[in-house]
Backbone as a ProteinNet text record, in pm:
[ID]
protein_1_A
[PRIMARY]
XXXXXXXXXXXXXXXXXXXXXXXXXXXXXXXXXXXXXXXXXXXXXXXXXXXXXXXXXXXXXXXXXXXXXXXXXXXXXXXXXXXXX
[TERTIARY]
2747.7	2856.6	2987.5	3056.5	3207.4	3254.9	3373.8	3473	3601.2	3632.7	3729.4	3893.9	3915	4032.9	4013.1	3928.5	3818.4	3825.5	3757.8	3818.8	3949.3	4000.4	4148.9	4210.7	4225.7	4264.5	4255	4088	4076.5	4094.2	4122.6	4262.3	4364.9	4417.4	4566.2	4519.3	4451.7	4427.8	4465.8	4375.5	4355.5	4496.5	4579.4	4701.5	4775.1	4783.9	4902	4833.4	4751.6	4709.7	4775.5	4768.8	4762.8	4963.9	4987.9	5175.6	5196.1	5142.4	5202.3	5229.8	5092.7	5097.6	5167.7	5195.5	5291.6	5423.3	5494.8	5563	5672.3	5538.7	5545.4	5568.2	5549.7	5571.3	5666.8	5767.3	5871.2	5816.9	5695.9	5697.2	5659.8	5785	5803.2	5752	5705.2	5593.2	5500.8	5435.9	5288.6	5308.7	5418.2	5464.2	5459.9	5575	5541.7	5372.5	5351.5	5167.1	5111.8	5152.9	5030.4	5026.9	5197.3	5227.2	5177.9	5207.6	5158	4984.5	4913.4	4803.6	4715.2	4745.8	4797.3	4801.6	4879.3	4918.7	4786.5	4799.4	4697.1	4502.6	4521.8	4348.1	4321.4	4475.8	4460.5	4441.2	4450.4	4474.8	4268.5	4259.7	4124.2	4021.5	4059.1	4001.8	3974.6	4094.5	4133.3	4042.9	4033.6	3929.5	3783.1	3764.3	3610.6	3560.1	3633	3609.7	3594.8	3740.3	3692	3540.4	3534.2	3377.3	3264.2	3319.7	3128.4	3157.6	3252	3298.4	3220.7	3282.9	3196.1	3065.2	2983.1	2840.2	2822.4	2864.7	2798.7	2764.1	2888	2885.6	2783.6	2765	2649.6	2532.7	2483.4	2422.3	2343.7	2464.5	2454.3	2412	2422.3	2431.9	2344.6	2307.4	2212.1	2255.4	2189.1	2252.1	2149	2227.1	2233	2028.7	1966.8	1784.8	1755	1817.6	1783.1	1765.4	1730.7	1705.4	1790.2	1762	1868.5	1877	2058.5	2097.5	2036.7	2034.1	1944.7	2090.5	2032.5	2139.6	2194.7	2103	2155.1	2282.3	2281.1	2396.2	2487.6	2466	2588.5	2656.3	2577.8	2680.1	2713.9	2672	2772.4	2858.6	2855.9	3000.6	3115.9	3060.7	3148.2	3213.5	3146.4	3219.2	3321.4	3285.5	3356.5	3496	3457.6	3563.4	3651.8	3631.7	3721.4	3748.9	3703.4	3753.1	3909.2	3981.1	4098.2	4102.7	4220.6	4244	4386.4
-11100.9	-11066.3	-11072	-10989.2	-10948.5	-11075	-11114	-11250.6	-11132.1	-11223.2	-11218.6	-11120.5	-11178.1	-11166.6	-11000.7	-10980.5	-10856.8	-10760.6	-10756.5	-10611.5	-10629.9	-10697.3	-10700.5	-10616.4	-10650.3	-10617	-10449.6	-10475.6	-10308.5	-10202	-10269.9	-10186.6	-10148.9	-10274	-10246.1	-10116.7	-10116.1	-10046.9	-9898	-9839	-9740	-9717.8	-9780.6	-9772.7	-9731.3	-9788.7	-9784.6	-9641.3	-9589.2	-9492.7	-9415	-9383.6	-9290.9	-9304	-9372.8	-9376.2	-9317.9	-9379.9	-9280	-9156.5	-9104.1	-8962.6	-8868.4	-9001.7	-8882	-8903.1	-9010.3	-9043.9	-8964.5	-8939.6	-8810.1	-8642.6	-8657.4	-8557.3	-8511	-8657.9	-8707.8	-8653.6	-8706.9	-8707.1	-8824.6	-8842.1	-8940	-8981.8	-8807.3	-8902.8	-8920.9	-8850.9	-8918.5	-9053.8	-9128.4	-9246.4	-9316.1	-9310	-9343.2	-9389.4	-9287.8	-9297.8	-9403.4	-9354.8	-9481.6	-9598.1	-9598.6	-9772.1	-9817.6	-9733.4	-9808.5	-9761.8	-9742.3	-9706.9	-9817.2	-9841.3	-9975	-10089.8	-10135	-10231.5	-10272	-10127.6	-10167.8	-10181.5	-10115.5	-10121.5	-10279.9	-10337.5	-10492.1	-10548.2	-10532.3	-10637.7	-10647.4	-10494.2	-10460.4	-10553.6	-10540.4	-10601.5	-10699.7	-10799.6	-10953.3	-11036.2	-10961.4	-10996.3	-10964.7	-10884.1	-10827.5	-10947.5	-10993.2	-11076.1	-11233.1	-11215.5	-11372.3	-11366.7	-11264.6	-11240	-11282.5	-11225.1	-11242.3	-11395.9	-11479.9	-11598.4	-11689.2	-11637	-11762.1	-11712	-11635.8	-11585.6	-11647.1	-11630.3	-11733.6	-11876.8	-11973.4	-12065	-12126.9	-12019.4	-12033.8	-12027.5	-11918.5	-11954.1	-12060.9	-12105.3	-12215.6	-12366.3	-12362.2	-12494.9	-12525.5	-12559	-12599.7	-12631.4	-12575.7	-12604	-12743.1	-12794.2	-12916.4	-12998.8	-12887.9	-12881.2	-12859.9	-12857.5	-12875.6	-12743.1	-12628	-12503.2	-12411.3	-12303.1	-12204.8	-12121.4	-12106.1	-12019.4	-11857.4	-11824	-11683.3	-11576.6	-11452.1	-11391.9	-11352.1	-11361.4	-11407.7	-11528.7	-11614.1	-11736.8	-11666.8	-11605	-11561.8	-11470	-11353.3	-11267	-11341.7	-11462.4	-11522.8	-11607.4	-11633.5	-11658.6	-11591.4	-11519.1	-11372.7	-11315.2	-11355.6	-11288.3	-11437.7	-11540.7	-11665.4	-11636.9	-11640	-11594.4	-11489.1	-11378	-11245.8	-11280.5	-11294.8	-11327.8	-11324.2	-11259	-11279.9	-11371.5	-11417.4	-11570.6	-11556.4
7505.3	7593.8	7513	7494.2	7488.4	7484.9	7419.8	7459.9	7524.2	7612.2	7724.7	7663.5	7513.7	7415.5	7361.1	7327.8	7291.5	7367.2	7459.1	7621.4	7647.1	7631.4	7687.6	7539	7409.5	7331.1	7278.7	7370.1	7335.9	7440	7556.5	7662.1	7628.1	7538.1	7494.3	7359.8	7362.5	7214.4	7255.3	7346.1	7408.1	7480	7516.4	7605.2	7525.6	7389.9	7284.9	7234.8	7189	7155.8	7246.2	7331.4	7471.7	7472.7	7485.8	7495.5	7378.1	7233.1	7144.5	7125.9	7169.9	7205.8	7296	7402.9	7505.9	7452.9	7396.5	7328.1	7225.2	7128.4	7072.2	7110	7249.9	7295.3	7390.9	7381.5	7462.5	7651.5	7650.2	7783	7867.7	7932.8	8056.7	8173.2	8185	8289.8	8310	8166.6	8098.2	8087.2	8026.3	7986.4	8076.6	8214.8	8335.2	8416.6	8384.8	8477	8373.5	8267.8	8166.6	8166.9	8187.2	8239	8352	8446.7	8566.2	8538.6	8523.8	8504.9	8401.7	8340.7	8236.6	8294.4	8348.5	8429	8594.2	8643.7	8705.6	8662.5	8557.4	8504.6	8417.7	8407	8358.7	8471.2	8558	8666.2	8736.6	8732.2	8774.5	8685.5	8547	8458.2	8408.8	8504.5	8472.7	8569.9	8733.5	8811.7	8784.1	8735.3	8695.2	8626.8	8485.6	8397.5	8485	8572.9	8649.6	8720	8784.1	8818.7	8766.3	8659.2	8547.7	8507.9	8481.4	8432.9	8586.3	8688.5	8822.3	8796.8	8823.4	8766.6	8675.4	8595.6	8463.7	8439.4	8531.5	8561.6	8687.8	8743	8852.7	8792	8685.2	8635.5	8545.4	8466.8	8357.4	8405.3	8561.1	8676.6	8725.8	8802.5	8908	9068.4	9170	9251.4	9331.1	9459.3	9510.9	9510.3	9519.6	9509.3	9345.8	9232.3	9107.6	9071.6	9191.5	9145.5	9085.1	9038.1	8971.5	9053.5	9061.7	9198.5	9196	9278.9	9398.5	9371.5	9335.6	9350.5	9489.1	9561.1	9709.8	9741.3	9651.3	9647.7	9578.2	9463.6	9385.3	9483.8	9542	9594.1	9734.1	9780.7	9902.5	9820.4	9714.9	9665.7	9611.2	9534.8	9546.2	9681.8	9757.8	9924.1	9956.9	9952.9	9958	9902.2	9796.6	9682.4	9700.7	9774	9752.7	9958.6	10031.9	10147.2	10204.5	10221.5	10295.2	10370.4	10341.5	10416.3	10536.9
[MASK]
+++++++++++++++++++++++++++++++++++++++++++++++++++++++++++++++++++++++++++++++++++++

């Protein structure tokens, strides 16, 4: 699995690529969209990762019967977890 520092770095990679170019082409509102486009595909990306991080930890654990959690448990914690409050 990927480290966390790694996908993030190679978002930015692809972002900076992508601005240079419109950049270069003095266009603004290529520039514009990329940022916000940018901005929101980090954010998408920052939860995804928290995702697989509680999964993992569910995995690595044991729950309260010694057994290894059911992906039936994972995805009611995942719903726990994303729940509006």
């Amino acid at each position: 699995m990927r480290d966390r520092q790694r996908i993030i770095e190679n978002l930015e990679d692809l972002f900076r690529e992508a601005f240079k170019r419109a950049d270069e082409a003095k266009d603004t509102e290529a520039m514009t969209r990329l940022d916000f486009e940018f901005q929101r595909d980090q954010l998408y990306l920052e939860v995804a990762l928290d995702m697989r991080e509680l999964l993992a930890a569910m995995d690595s654990g044991k729950n309260a019967e010694g057994t290894t959690t059911s992906l039936l448990e994972k995805a009611q914690a995942i719903r726990k977890l994303t729940r509006l409050r």
